[in-house]
Short mmCIF file of C-alpha atoms and ligand atoms in Angstrom, two decimals:
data_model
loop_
_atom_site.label_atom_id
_atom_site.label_comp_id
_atom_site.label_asym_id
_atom_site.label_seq_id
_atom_site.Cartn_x
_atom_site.Cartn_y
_atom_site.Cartn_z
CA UNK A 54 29.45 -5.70 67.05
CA UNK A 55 28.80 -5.38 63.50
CA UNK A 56 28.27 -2.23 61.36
CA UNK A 57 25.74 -1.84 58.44
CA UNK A 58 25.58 1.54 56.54
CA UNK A 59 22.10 2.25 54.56
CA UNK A 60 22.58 4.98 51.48
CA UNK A 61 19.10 6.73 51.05
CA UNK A 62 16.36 6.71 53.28
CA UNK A 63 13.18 6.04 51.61
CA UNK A 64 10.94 3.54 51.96
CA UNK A 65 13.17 0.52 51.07
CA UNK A 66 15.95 2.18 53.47
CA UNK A 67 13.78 2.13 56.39
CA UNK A 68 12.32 -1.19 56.40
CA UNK A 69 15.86 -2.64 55.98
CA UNK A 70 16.81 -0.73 59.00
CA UNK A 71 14.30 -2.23 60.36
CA UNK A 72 14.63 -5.70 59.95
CA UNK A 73 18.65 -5.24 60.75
CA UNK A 74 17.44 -3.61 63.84
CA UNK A 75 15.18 -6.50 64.90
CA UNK A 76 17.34 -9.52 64.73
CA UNK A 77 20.63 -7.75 65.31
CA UNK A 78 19.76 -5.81 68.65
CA UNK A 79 23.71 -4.54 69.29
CA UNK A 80 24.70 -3.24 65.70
CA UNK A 81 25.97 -0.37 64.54
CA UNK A 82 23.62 1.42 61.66
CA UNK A 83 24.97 4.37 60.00
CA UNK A 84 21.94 5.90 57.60
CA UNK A 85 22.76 8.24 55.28
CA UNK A 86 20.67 10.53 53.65
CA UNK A 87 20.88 13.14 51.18
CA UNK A 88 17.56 15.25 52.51
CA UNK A 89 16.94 16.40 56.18
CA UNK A 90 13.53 14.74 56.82
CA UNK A 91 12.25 11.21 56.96
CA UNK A 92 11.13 8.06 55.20
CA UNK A 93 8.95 9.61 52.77
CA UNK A 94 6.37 8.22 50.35
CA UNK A 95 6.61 9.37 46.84
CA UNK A 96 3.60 8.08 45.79
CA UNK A 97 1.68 10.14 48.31
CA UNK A 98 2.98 13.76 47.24
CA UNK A 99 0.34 14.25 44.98
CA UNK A 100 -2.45 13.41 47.80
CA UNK A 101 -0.87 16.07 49.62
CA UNK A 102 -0.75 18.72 46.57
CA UNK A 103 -4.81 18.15 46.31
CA UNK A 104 -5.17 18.32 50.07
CA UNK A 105 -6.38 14.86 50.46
CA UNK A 106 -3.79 14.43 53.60
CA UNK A 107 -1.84 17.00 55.97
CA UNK A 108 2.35 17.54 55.54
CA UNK A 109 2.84 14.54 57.93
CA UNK A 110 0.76 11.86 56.31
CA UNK A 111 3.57 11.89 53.75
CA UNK A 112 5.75 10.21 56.45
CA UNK A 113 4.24 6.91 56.89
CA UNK A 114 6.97 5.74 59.25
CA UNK A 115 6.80 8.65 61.35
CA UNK A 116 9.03 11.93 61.79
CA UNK A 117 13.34 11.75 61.85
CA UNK A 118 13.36 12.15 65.36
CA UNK A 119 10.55 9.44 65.90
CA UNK A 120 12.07 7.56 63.42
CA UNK A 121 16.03 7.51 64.67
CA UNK A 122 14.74 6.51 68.59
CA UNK A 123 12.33 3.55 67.51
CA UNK A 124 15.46 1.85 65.83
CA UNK A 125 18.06 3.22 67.42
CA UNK A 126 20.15 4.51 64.58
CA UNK A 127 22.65 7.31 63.78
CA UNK A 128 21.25 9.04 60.85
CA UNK A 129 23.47 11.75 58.82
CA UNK A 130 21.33 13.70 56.99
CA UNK A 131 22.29 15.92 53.95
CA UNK A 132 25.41 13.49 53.59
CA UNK A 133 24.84 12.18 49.76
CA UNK A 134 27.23 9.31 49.46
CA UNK A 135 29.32 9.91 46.44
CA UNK A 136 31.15 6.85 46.07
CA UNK A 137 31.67 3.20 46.79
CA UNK A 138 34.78 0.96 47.15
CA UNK A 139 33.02 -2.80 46.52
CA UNK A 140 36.09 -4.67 47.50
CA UNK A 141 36.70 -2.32 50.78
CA UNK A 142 33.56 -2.67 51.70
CA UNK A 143 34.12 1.35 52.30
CA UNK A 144 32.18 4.22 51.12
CA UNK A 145 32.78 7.68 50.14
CA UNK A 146 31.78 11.24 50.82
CA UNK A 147 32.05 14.84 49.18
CA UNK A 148 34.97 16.08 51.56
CA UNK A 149 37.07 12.93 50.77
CA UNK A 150 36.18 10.75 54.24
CA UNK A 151 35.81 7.44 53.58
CA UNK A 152 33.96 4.77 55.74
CA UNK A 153 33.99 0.65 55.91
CA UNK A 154 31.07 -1.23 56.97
CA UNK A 155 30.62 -5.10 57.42
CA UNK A 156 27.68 -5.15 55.46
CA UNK A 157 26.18 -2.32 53.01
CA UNK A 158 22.30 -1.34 51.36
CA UNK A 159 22.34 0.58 48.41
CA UNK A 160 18.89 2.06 48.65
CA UNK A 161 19.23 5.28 47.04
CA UNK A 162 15.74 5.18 45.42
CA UNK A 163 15.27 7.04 41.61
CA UNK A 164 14.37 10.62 40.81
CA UNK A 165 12.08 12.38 38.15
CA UNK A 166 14.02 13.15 34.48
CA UNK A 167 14.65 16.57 33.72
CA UNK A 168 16.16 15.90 30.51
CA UNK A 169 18.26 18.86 29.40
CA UNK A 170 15.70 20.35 27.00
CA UNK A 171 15.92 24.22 26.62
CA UNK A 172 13.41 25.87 28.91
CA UNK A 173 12.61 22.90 31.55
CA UNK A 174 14.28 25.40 34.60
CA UNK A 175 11.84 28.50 33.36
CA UNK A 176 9.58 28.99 36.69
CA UNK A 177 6.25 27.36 36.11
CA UNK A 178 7.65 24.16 34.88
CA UNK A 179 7.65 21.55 37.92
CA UNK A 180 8.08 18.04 38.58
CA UNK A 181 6.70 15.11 41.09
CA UNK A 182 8.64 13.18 43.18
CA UNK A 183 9.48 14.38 46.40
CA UNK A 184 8.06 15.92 49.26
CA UNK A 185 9.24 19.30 48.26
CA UNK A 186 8.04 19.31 44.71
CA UNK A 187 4.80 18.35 46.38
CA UNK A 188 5.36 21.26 49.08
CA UNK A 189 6.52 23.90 45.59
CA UNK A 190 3.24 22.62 43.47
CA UNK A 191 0.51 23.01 46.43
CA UNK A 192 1.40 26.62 47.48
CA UNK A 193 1.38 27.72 44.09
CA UNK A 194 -1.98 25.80 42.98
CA UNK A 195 -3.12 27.51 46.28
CA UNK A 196 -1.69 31.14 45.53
CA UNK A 197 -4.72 31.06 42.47
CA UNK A 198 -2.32 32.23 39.98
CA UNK A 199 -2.51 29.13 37.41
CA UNK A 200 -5.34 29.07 35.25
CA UNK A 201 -4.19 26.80 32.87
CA UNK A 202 -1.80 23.26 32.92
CA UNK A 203 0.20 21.52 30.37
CA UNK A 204 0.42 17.83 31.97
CA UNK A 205 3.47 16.11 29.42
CA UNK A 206 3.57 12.28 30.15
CA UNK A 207 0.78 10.25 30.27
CA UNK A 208 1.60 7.77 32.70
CA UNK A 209 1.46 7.15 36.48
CA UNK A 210 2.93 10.43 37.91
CA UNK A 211 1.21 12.38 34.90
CA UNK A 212 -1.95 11.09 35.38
CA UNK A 213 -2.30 11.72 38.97
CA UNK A 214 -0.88 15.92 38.49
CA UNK A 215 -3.99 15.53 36.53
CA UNK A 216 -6.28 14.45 39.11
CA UNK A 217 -4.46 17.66 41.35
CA UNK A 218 -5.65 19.74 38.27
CA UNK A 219 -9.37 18.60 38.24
CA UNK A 220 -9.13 19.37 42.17
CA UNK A 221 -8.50 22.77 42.01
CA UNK A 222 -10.54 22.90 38.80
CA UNK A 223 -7.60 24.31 36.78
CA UNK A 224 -8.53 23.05 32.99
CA UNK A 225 -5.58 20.49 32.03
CA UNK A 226 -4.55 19.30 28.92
CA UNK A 227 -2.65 15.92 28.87
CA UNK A 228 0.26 15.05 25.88
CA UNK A 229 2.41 12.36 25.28
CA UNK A 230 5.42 11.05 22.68
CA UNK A 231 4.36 7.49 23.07
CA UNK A 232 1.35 6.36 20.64
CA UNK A 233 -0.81 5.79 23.46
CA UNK A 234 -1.69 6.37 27.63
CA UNK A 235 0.42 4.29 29.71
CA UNK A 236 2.48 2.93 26.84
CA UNK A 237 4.56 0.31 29.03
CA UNK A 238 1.47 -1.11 30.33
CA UNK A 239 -1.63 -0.84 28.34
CA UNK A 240 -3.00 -2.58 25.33
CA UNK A 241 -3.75 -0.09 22.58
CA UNK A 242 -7.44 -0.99 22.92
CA UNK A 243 -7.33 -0.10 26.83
CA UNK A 244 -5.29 3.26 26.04
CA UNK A 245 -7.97 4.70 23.55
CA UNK A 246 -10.75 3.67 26.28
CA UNK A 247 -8.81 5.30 29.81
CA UNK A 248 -8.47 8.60 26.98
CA UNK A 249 -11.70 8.47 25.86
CA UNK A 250 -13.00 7.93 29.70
CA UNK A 251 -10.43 10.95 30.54
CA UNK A 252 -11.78 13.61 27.53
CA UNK A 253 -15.45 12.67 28.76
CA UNK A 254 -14.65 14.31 31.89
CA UNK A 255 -13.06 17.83 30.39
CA UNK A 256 -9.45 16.41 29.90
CA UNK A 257 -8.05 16.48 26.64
CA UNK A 258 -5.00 14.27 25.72
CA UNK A 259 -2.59 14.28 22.36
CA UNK A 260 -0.26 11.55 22.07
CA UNK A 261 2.95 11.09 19.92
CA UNK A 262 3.58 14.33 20.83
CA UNK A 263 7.27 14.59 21.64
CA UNK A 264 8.58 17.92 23.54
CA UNK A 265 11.35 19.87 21.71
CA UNK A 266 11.69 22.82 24.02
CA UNK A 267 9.37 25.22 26.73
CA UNK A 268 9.15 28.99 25.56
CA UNK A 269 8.19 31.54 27.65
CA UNK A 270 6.10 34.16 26.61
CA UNK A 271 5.23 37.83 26.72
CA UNK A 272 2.29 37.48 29.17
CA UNK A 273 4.59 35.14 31.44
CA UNK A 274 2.60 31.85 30.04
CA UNK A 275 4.28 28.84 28.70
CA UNK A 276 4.11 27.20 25.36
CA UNK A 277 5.71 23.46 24.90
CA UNK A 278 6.93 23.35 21.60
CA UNK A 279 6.60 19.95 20.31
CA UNK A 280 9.06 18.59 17.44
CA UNK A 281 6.20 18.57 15.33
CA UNK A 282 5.67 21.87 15.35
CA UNK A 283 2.64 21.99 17.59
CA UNK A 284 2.40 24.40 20.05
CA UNK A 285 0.72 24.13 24.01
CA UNK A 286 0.22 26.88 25.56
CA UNK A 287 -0.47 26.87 29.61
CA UNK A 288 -0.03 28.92 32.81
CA UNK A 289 2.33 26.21 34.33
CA UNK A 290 3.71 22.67 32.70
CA UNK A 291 4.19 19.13 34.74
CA UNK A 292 6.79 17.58 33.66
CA UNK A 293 6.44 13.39 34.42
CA UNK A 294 8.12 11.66 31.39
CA UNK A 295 9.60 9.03 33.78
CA UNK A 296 12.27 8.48 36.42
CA UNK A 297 16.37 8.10 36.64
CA UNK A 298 17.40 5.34 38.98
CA UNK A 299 20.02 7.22 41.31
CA UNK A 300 22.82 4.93 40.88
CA UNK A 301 25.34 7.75 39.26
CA UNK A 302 27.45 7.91 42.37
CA UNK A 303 28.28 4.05 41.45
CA UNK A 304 29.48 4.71 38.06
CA UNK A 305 33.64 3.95 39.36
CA UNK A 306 32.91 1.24 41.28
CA UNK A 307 32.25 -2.63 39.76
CA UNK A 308 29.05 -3.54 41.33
CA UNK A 309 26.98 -4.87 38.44
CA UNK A 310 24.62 -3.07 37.09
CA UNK A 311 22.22 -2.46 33.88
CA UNK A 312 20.26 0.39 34.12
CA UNK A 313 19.72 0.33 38.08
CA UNK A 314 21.64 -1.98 40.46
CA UNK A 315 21.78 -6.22 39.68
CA UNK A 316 20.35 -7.80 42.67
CA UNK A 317 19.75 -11.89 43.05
CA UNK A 318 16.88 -13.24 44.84
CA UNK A 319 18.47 -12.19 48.20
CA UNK A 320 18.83 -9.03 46.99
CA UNK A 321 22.20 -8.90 46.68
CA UNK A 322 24.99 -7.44 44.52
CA UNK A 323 27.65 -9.55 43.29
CA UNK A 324 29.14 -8.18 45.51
CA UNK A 325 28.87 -10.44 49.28
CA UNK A 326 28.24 -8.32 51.75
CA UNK A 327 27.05 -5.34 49.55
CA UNK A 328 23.02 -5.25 48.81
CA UNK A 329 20.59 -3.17 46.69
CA UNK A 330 16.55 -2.43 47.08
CA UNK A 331 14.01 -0.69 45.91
CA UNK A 332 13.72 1.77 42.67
CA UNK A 333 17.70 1.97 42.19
CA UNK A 334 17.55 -2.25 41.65
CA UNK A 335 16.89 -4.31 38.68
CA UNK A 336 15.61 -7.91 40.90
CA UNK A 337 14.59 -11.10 39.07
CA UNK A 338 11.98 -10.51 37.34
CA UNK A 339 9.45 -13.80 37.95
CA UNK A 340 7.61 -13.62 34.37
CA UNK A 341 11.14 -13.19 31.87
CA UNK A 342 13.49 -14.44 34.43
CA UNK A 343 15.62 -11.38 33.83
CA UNK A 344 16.49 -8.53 35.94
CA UNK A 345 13.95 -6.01 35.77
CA UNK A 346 13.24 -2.76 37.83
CA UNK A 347 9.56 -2.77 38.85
CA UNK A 348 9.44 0.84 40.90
CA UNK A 349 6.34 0.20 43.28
CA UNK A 350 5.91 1.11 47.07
CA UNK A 351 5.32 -2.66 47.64
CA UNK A 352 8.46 -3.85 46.71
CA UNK A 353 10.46 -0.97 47.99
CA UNK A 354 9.36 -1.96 51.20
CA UNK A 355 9.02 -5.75 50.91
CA UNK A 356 12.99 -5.67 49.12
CA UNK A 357 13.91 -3.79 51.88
CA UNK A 358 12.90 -6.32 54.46
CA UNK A 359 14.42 -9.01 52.70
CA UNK A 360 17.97 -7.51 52.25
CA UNK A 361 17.86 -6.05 55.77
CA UNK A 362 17.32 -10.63 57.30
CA UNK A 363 19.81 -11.12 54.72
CA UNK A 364 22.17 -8.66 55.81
CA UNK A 365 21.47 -9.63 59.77
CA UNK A 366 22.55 -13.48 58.85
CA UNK A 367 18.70 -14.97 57.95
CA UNK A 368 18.47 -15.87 54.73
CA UNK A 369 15.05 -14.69 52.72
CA UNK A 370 14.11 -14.28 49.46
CA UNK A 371 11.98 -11.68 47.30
CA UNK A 372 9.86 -13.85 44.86
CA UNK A 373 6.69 -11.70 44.13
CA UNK A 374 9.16 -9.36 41.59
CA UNK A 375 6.06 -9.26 38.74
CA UNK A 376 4.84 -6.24 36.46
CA UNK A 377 2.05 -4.14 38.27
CA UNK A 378 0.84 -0.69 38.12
CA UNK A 379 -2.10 0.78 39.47
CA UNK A 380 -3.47 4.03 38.20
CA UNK A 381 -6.34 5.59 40.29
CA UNK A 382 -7.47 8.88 39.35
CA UNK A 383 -10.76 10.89 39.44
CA UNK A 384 -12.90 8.27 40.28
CA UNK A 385 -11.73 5.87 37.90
CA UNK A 386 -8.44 3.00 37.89
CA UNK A 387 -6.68 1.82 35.22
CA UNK A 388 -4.69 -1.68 36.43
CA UNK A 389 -1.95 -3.83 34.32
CA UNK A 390 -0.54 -6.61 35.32
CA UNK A 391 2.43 -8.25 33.61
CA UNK A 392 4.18 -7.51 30.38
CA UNK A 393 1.95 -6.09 27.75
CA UNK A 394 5.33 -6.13 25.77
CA UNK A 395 5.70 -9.82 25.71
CA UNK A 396 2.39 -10.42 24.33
CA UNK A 397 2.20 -11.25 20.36
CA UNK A 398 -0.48 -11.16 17.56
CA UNK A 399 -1.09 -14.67 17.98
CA UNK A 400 -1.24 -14.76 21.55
CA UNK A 401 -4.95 -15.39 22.70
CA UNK A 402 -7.50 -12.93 23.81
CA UNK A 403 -9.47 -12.63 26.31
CA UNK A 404 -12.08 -9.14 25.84
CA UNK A 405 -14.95 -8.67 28.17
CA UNK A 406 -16.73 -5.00 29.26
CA UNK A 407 -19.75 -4.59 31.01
CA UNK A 408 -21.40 -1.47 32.65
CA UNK A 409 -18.32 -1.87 35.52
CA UNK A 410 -15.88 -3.79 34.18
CA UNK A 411 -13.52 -3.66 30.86
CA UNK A 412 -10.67 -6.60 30.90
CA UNK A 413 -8.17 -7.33 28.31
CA UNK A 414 -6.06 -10.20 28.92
CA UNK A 415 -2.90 -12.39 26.85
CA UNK A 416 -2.00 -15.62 27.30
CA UNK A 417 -0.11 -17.98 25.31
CA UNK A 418 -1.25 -21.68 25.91
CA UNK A 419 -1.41 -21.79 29.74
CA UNK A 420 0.77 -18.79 30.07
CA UNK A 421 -0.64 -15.83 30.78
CA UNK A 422 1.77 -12.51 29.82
CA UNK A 423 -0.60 -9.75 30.41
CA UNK A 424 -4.17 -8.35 32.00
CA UNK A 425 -5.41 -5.15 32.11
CA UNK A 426 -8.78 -3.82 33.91
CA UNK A 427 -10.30 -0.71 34.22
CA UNK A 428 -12.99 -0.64 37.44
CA UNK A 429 -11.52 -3.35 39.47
CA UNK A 430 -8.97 -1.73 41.86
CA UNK A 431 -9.99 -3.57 44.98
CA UNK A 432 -9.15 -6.82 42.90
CA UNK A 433 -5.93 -5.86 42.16
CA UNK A 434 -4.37 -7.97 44.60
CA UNK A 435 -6.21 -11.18 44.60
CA UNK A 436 -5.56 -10.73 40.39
CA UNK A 437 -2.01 -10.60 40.86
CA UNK A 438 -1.70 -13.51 43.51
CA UNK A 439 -3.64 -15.53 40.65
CA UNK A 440 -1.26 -14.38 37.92
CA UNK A 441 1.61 -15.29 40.00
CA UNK A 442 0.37 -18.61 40.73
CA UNK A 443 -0.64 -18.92 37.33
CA UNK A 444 3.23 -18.41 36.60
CA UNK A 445 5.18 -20.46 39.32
CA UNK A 446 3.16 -23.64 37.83
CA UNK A 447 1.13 -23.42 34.58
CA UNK A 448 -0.40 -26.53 35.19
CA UNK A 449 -1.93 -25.77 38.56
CA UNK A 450 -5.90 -24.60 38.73
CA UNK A 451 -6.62 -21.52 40.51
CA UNK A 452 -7.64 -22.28 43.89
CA UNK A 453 -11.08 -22.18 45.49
CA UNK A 454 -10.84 -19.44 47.80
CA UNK A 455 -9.97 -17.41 44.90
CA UNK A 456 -12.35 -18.48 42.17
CA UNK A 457 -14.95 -17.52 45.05
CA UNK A 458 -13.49 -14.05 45.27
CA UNK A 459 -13.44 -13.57 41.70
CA UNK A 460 -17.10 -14.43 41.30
CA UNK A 461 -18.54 -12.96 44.10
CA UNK A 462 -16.47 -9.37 42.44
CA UNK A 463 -18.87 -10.42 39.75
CA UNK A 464 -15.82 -11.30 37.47
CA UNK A 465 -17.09 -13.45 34.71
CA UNK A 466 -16.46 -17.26 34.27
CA UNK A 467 -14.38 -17.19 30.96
CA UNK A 468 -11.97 -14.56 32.59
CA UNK A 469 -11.95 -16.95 35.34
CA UNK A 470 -10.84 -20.11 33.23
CA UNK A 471 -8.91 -17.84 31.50
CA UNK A 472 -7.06 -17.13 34.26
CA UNK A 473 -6.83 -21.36 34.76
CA UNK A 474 -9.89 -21.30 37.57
CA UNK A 475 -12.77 -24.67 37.00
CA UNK A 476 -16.17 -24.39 37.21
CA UNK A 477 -17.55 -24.55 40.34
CA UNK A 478 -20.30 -27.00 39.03
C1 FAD B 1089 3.89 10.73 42.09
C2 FAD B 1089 4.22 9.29 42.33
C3 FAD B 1089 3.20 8.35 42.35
C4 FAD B 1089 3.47 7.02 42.64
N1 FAD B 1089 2.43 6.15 42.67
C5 FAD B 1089 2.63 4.88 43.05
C6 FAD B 1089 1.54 3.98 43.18
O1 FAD B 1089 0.38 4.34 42.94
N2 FAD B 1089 1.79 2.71 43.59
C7 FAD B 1089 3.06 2.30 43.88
O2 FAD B 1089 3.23 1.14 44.29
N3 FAD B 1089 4.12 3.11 43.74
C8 FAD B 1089 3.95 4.40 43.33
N4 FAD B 1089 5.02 5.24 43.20
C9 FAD B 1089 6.40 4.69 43.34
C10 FAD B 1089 6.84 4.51 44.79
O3 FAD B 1089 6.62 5.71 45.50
C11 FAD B 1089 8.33 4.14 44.80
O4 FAD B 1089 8.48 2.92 44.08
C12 FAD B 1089 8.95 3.92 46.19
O5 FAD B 1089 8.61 4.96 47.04
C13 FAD B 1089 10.48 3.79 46.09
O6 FAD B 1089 11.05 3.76 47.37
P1 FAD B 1089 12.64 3.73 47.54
O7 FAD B 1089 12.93 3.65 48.99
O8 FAD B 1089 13.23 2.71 46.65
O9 FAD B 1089 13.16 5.13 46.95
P2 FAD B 1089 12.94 6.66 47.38
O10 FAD B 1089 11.63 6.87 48.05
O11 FAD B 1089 13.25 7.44 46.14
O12 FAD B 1089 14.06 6.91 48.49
C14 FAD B 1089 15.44 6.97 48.18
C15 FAD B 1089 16.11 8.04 49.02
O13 FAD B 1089 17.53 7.99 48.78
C16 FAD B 1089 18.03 9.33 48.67
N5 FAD B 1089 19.32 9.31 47.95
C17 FAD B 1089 19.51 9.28 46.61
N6 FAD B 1089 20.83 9.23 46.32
C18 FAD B 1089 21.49 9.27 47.50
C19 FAD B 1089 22.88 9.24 47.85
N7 FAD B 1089 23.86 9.15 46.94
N8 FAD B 1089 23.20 9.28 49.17
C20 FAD B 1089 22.22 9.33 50.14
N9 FAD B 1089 20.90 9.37 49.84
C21 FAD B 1089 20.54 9.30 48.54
C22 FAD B 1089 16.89 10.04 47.94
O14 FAD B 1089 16.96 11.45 48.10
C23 FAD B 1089 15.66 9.45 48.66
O15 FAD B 1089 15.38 10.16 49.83
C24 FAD B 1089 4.81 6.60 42.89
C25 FAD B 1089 5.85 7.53 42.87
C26 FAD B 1089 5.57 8.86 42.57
C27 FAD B 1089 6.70 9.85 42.54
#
């Protein structure tokens, strides 16, 4: 009977467990979890904090209880692991026990930064990442105290704080240290259009603003001193400048790592036996060909699946690691798709806006490094299935099935070639 141990419990935890569970019917799996609820979704907390979905929507795969029957696991909850022994196979815990396991996931998922800047622990400054900052944010939204929000980072997380904002019509202001919105995924020209979209509907937004410190003052408000000099002042302040893969509980052990975990296309360490998915994992990224961490809910889960056949005996492999972030707030989405930092000035462009669409899109020869769109989230998949293909073979034309999609979306023909579809004529 063999023994697997998962470390963190999120969504890549649980479909591993999963997959271990289905083709290995007899083994031993030991979760263990440093909270005392279930799978949770991150990426649903702020759905929650607006009221868009109850407490247990948040739980996709169900409650712990629900959760430890269906695949028959024992689950230790509040039980951080706080070390691992690579070559024993063996892992360790606060009160000095130690464990060994045939096979091992390291799926201990990433958490928000909290740099230590002077004043991010006054109360009124909050974070977004898990289900009890979303639990902390909503009952104070809902206690009518804040009048007023500082939103720092202008990215993913930020963004959608903002959206809770404009739901409990609480005027927001938006800042940023980068020189534009979304900096790791947007073109400059998309940035100024998302903020210009955003200030047309009440939201101001200052970038290259880069926090110093938080003050409180006299009347119990908050001002985020900038290293400027400029001064925000707000009933509360988000802070969502980006997350920490939680991989410090590593740092004595030899599994390789850069700034998350180093996984090959079976997900694995280089370590047999020993595994990594989800946000604490850099995977192979398809576009460079170098590791890369791409935090999404899709490839939590889908990385999870794959090491869990792995780690049951069937080999599989994760190919679909590519850039992709999709920003959908207040009636508007913002989507990027590959590496807007690989594209050069003498890269072709591809510009197009009508009354729905705006696309900006890179490509070098046949090659394409980068699209964004604003207004086409429901394409977002069949875009990135054509980028993909577009990568695996260069030289292959997009397929018909697709091209038809495209069109009928009302896409236009040249971002169609562009993207290496024929005319249908
Ligand atoms: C506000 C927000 C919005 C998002 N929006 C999107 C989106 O629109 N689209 C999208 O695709 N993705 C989005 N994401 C990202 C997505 O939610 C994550 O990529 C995904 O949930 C990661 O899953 P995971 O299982 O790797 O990690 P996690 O969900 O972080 O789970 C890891 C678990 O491990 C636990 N743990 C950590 N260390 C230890 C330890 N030493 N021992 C035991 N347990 C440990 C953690 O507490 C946690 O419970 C968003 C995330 C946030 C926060």
């Amino acid at each position: 009977m063999k023994k697997y141990a998962i470390i963190g419990f999120g969504g890549a935890g649980y479909n591993a467990a999963k997959e271990v569970r289905q083709r290995d019917p007899e083994a031993v799996i030991d979760v263990y979890s440093d909270t005392d609820t279930g799978p949770y979704n991150p990426m649903l907390t702020t759905y929650y904090v607006k009221g868009a979905i109850p407490y247990d929507a948040l739980f996709p795969f169900g409650d712990l209880e629900a959760v430890k029957r269906e695949l028959n696991l024992n689950i230790h909850t509040d039980c951080p692991v706080t070390g691992l022994v690579p070559e024993e196979k063996k892992l360790r815990f606060a009160d000095g026990r130690e464990a060994a396991y045939d096979k091992i996931l390291i799926s201990t998922g990433a958490s928000a930064v909290m740099p230590p800047i002077p004043g991010l622990n006054l109360p009124g400054v909050f974070k977004m990442r898990t289900a009890k900052d979303a639990v902390a944010l909503r009952e104070l939204l809902e206690s009518g105290q804040v009048k007023s929000c500082l939103v720092i980072g202008a990215s993913w997380v930020g963004i959608k704080v903002v959206e809770d904002m404009a739901a409990y019509r609480i005027p927001c202001t938006l800042v940023d240290g980068a020189k534009w919105m979304f900096y790791v995924a947007a073109f400059e020209a998309t940035a100024k259009r998302a903020q210009q979209d955003l200030e047309a509907k009440g939201v101001p937004v200052y970038c290259e603003q880069m926090l110093d410190h938080i003050e409180q003052e006299a009347d119990g408000q908050l001002t985020a001193v900038m290293q400027n000099g400029r001064r925000f002042t707000a009933g509360t302040v988000a802070v969502c400048i980006g997350v920490r893969m939680n991989v410090g509980f590593l740092k004595d052990s030899s599994v390789a790592m850069g700034r998350g975990v180093l996984v090959d296309r079976y997900m694995q360490t280089n370590y047999p036996g020993i595994y990594a998915a989800g946000d604490c994992c850099e995977a192979i990224d398809i576009q460079s060909g170098t590791h890369r961490n791409i935090g999404v809910w899709f490839n939590a889960n889908k990385q999870g699946q794959v090491a869990g056949a792995n780690m049951a005996g069937t080999p599989m492999e994760f190919d679909a690691n590519v850039l992709v972030n999709l920003a959908h707030y207040m009636d508007y989405d913002f989507i990027s798709i590959g590496d807007v930092s690989a594209c050069k000035p003498e890269d072709e462009v591809y510009e197009y806006e009508d009354g729905r669409y705006y696309i900006r899109a890179v490509r070098d020869g046949k090659a394409i490094k980068c699209i964004n769109m604003i207004g086409s989230a429901d394409s977002n998949g069949i875009v990135k299935n054509a980028f993909i293909k577009a990568i695996e073979n260069p030289e292959a034309d997009l397929d018909i099935k697709t091209i038809c999609f495209l069109k009928g979306k009302g896409f236009p023909d040249p971002f169609i070639n562009f993207l290496g579809g024929k005319s249908l004529d």
